[in-house]
CSV table of C-alpha atoms in Angstrom, one decimal:
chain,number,residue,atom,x,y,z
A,20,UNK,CA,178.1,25.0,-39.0
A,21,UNK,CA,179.9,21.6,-39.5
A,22,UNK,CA,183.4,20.5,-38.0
A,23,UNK,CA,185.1,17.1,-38.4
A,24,UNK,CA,187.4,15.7,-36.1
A,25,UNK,CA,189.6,13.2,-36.6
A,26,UNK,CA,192.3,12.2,-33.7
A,27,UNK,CA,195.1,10.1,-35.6
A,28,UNK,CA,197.2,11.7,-37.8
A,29,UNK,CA,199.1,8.8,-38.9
A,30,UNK,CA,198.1,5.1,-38.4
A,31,UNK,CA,200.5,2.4,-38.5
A,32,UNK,CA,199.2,-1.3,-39.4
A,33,UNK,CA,201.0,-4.3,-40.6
A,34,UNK,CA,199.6,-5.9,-43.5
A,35,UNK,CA,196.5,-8.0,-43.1
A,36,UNK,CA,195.4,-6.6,-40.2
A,37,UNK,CA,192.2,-4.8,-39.2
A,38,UNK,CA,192.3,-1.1,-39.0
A,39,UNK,CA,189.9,1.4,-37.4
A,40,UNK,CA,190.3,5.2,-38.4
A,41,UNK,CA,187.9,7.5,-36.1
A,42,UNK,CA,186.0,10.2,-38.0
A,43,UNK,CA,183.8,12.9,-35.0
A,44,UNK,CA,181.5,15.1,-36.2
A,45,UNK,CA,179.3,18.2,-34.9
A,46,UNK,CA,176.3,19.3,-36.5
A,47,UNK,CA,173.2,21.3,-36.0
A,48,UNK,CA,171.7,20.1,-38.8
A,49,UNK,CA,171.3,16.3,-40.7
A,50,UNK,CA,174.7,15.7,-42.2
A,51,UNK,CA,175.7,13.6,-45.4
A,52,UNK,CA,179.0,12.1,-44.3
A,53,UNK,CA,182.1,11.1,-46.8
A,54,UNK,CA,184.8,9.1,-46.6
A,55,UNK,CA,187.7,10.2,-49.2
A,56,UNK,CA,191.2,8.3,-50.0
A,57,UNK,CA,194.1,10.2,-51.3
A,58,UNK,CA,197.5,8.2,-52.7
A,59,UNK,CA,200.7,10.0,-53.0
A,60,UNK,CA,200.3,12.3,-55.3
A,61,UNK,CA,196.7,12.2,-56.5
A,62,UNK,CA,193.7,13.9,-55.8
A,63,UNK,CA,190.9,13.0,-53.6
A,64,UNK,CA,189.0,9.6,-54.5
A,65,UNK,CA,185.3,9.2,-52.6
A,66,UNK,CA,186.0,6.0,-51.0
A,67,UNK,CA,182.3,5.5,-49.5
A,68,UNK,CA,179.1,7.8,-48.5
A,69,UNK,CA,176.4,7.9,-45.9
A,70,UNK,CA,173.1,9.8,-47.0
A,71,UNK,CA,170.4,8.0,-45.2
A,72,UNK,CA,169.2,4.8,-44.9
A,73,UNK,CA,171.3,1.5,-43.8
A,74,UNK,CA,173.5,3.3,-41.2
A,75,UNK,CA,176.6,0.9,-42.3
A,76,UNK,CA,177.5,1.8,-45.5
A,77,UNK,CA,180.6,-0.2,-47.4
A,78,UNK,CA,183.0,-0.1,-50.4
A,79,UNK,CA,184.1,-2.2,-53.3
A,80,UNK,CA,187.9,-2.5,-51.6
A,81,UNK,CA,186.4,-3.9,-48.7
A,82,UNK,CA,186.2,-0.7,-46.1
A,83,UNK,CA,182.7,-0.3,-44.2
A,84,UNK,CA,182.0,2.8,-42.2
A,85,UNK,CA,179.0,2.9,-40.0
A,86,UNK,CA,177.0,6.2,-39.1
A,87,UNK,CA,176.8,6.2,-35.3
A,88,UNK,CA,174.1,9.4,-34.4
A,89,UNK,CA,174.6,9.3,-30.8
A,90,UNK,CA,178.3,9.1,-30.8
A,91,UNK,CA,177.8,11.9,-33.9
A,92,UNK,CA,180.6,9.5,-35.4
A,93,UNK,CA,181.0,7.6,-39.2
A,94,UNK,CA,184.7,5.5,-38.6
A,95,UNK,CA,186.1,3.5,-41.2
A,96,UNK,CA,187.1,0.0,-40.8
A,97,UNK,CA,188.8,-2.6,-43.2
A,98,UNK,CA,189.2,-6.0,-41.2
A,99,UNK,CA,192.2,-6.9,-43.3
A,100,UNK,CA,194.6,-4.4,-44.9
A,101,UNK,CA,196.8,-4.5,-48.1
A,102,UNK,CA,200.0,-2.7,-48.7
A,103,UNK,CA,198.0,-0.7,-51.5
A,104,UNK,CA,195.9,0.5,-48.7
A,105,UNK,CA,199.0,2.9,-47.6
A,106,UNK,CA,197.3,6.6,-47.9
A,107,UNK,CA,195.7,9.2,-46.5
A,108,UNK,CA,192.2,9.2,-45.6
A,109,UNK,CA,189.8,12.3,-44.8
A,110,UNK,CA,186.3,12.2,-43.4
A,111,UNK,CA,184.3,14.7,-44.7
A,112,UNK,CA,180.7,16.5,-43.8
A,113,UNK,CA,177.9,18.6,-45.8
A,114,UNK,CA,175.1,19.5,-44.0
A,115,UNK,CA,171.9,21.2,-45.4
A,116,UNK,CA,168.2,20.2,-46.5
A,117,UNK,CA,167.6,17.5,-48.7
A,118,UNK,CA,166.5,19.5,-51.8
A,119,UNK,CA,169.6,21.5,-51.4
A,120,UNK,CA,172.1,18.4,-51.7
A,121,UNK,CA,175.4,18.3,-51.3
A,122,UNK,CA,176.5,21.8,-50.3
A,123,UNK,CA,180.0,22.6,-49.3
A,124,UNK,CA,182.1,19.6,-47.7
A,125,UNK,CA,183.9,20.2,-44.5
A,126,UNK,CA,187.0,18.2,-44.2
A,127,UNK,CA,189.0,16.4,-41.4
A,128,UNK,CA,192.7,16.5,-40.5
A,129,UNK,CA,193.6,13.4,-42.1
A,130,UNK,CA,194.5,10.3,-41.2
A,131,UNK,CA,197.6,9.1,-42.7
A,132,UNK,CA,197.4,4.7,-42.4
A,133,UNK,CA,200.9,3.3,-43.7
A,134,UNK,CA,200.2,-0.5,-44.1
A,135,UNK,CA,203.6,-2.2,-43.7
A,136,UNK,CA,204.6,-6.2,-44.2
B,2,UNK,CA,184.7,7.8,-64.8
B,3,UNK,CA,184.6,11.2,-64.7
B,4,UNK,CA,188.2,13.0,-64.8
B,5,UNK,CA,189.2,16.5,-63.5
B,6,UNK,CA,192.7,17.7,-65.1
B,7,UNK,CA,194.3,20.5,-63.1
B,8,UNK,CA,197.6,22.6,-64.0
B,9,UNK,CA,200.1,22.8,-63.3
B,10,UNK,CA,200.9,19.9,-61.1
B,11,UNK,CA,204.0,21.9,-59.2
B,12,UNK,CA,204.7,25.7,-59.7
B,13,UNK,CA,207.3,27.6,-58.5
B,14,UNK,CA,207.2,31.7,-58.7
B,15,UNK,CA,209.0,34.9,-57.7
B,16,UNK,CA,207.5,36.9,-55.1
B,17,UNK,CA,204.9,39.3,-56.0
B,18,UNK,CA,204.2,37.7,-59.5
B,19,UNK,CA,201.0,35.9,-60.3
B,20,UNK,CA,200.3,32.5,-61.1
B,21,UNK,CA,197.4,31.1,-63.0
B,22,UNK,CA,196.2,27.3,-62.1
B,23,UNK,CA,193.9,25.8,-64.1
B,24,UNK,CA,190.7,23.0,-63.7
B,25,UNK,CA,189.0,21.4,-66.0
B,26,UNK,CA,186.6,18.8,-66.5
B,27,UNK,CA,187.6,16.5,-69.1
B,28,UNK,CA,184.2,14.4,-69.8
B,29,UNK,CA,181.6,16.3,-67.5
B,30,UNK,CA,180.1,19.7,-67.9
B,31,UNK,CA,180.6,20.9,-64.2
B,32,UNK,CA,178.3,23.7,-63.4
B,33,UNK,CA,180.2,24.3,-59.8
B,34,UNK,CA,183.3,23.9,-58.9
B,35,UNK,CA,185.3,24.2,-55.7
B,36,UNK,CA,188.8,25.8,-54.9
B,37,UNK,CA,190.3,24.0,-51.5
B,38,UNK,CA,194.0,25.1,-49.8
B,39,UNK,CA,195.3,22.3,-47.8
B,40,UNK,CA,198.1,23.0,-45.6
B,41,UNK,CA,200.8,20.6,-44.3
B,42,UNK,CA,199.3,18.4,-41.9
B,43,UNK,CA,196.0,20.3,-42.0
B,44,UNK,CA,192.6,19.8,-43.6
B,45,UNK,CA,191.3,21.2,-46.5
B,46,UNK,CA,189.8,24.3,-46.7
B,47,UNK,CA,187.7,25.5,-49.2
B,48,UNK,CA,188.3,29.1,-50.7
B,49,UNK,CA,185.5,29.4,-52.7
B,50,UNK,CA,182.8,28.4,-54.5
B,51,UNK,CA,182.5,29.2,-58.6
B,52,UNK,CA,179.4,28.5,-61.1
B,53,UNK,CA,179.9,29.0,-64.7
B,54,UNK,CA,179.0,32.2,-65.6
B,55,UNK,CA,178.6,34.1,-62.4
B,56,UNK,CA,180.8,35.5,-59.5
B,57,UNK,CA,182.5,33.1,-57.3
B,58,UNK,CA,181.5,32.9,-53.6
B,59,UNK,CA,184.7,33.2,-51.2
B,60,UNK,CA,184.7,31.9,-47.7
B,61,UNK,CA,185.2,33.9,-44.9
B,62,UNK,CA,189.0,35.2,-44.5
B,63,UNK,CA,189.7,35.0,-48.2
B,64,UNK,CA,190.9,37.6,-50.4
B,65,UNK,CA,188.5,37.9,-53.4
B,66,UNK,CA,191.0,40.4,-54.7
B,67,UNK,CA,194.3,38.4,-54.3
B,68,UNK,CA,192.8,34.5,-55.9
B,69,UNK,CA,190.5,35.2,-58.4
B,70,UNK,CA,188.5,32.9,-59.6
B,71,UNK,CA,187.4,32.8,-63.1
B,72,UNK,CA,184.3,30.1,-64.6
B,73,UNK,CA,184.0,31.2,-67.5
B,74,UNK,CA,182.7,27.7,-69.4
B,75,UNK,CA,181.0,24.6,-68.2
B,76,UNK,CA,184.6,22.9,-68.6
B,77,UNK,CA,187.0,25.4,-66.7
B,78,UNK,CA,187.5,27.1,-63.7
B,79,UNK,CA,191.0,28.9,-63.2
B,80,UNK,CA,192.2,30.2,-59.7
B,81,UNK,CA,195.2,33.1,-60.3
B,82,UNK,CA,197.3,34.0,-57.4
B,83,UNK,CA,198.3,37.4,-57.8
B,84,UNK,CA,201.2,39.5,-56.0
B,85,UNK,CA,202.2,35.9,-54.7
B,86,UNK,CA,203.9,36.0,-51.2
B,87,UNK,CA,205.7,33.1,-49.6
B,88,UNK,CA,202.5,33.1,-47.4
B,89,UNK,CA,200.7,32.0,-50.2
B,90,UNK,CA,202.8,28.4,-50.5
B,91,UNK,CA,200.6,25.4,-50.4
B,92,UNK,CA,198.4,22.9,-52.3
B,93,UNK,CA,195.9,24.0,-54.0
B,94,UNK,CA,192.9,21.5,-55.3
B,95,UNK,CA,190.2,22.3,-57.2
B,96,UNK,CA,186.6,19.8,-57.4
B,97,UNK,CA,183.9,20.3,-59.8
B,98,UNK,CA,180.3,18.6,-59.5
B,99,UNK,CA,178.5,17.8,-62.6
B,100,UNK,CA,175.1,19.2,-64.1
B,101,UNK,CA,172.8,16.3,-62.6
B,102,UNK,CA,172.1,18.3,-60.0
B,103,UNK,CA,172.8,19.0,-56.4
B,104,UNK,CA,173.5,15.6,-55.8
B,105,UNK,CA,176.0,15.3,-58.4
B,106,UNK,CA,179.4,13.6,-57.2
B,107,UNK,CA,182.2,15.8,-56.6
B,108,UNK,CA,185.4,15.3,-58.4
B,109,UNK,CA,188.8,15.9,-57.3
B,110,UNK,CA,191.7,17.5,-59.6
B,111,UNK,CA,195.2,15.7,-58.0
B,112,UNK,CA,196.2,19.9,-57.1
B,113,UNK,CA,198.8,22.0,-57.5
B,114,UNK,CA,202.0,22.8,-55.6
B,115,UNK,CA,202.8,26.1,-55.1
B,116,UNK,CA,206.0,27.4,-53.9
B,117,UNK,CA,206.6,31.3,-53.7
B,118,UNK,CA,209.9,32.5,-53.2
């Protein structure tokens, strides 16, 4: 089984500042990680992925996240953040074979990063 | 991109009534689809699992016979909540995965409130 942890519940930055929000995971198994963005009242946007490959994956708002094995962590950095950036971010986890794909995603807490001016 | 529609977007109902929410893929066929309950300050958890066309597979510590799940086309997926109790207040979201295969992005309905009094 998969678990997610993630520490901060809330994450207060002013604007144009860097922000780090920590994402630990446990697995028994090789594990897909997520990064997903939800504004007030929406649903759940995939902000970036990590299925294999270059361990440092990145989005097209400017977040990077970088799959860290031996710290069984994926954390989510911007090095400059906007207002619009206000939300609340989950990491997420699927474990499984390969041929199997994405089976069911395992969520964290949250981490709710309010962006003030 | 692709768009998930739930509804309602809030719902309020009488205890031990039922109440219907619905999921639908507007530009997709989803062959899966996903039923999460997040909780206030929590992570989400998923319910259960639906395919069109067969029986939904419920996690562990939920009542198949209290939220039914219905998938009956490539398009839909409904959850009912039935003999709602104030217990059962919380967010629902739904997530449906497309038919190219297990490594199909999931996509996130913006949920439902629901508020039992």
């Amino acid at each position: 089984a998969q678990s997610v942890t993630q520490l901060d519940s809330q994450v207060p930055v002013f604007e144009e500042a860097p922000v780090e929000l920590r994402c630990n995971y446990s697995s028994s198994v090789s594990v897909y990680l997520f990064w997903y963005v939800q504004y007030p009242n929406q649903g759940l946007q995939l902000l970036l992925k990590y299925l294999s490959g270059s361990t440092l994956v990145e989005s097209i708002n400017g977040f990077e996240a970088e799959f860290n094995k031996s710290q069984t962590s994926f954390h989510l950095r911007k090095p400059s953040v906007h207002i619009s950036d206000t939300a609340e971010y989950f990491c997420a986890v699927s474990g499984g074979r390969m041929n199997t794909g994405f089976q069911k995603l395992v969520f964290g807490t949250g981490t709710r990063l309010l962006v003030s001016p | 991109g692709a768009v998930v529609s739930q509804h309602p977007s809030r719902v309020i109902c009488k205890s031990g009534t039922s109440v219907k929410i619905e999921c639908r893929s507007l530009d997709f066929q989803a062959t899966t689809m996903f039923w999460y309950r997040q909780f206030p300050k929590k992570s989400l958890m998923l319910m259960a699992t639906s395919n069109e066309g067969s029986k939904a597979t419920y996690e562990q510590g939920v009542e198949k016979d209290k939220f039914l799940i219905n998938h009956a086309s490539l398009t839909l997926s409904t959850l009912t909540v039935t003999s709602a109790h104030p217990e059962d207040s919380s967010f629902y979201i739904c997530s449906a995965r497309g038919s190219g295969g297990a490594f199909s992005p999931l996509h996130f309905g913006n949920g439902t409130r629901l508020t039992v009094t």
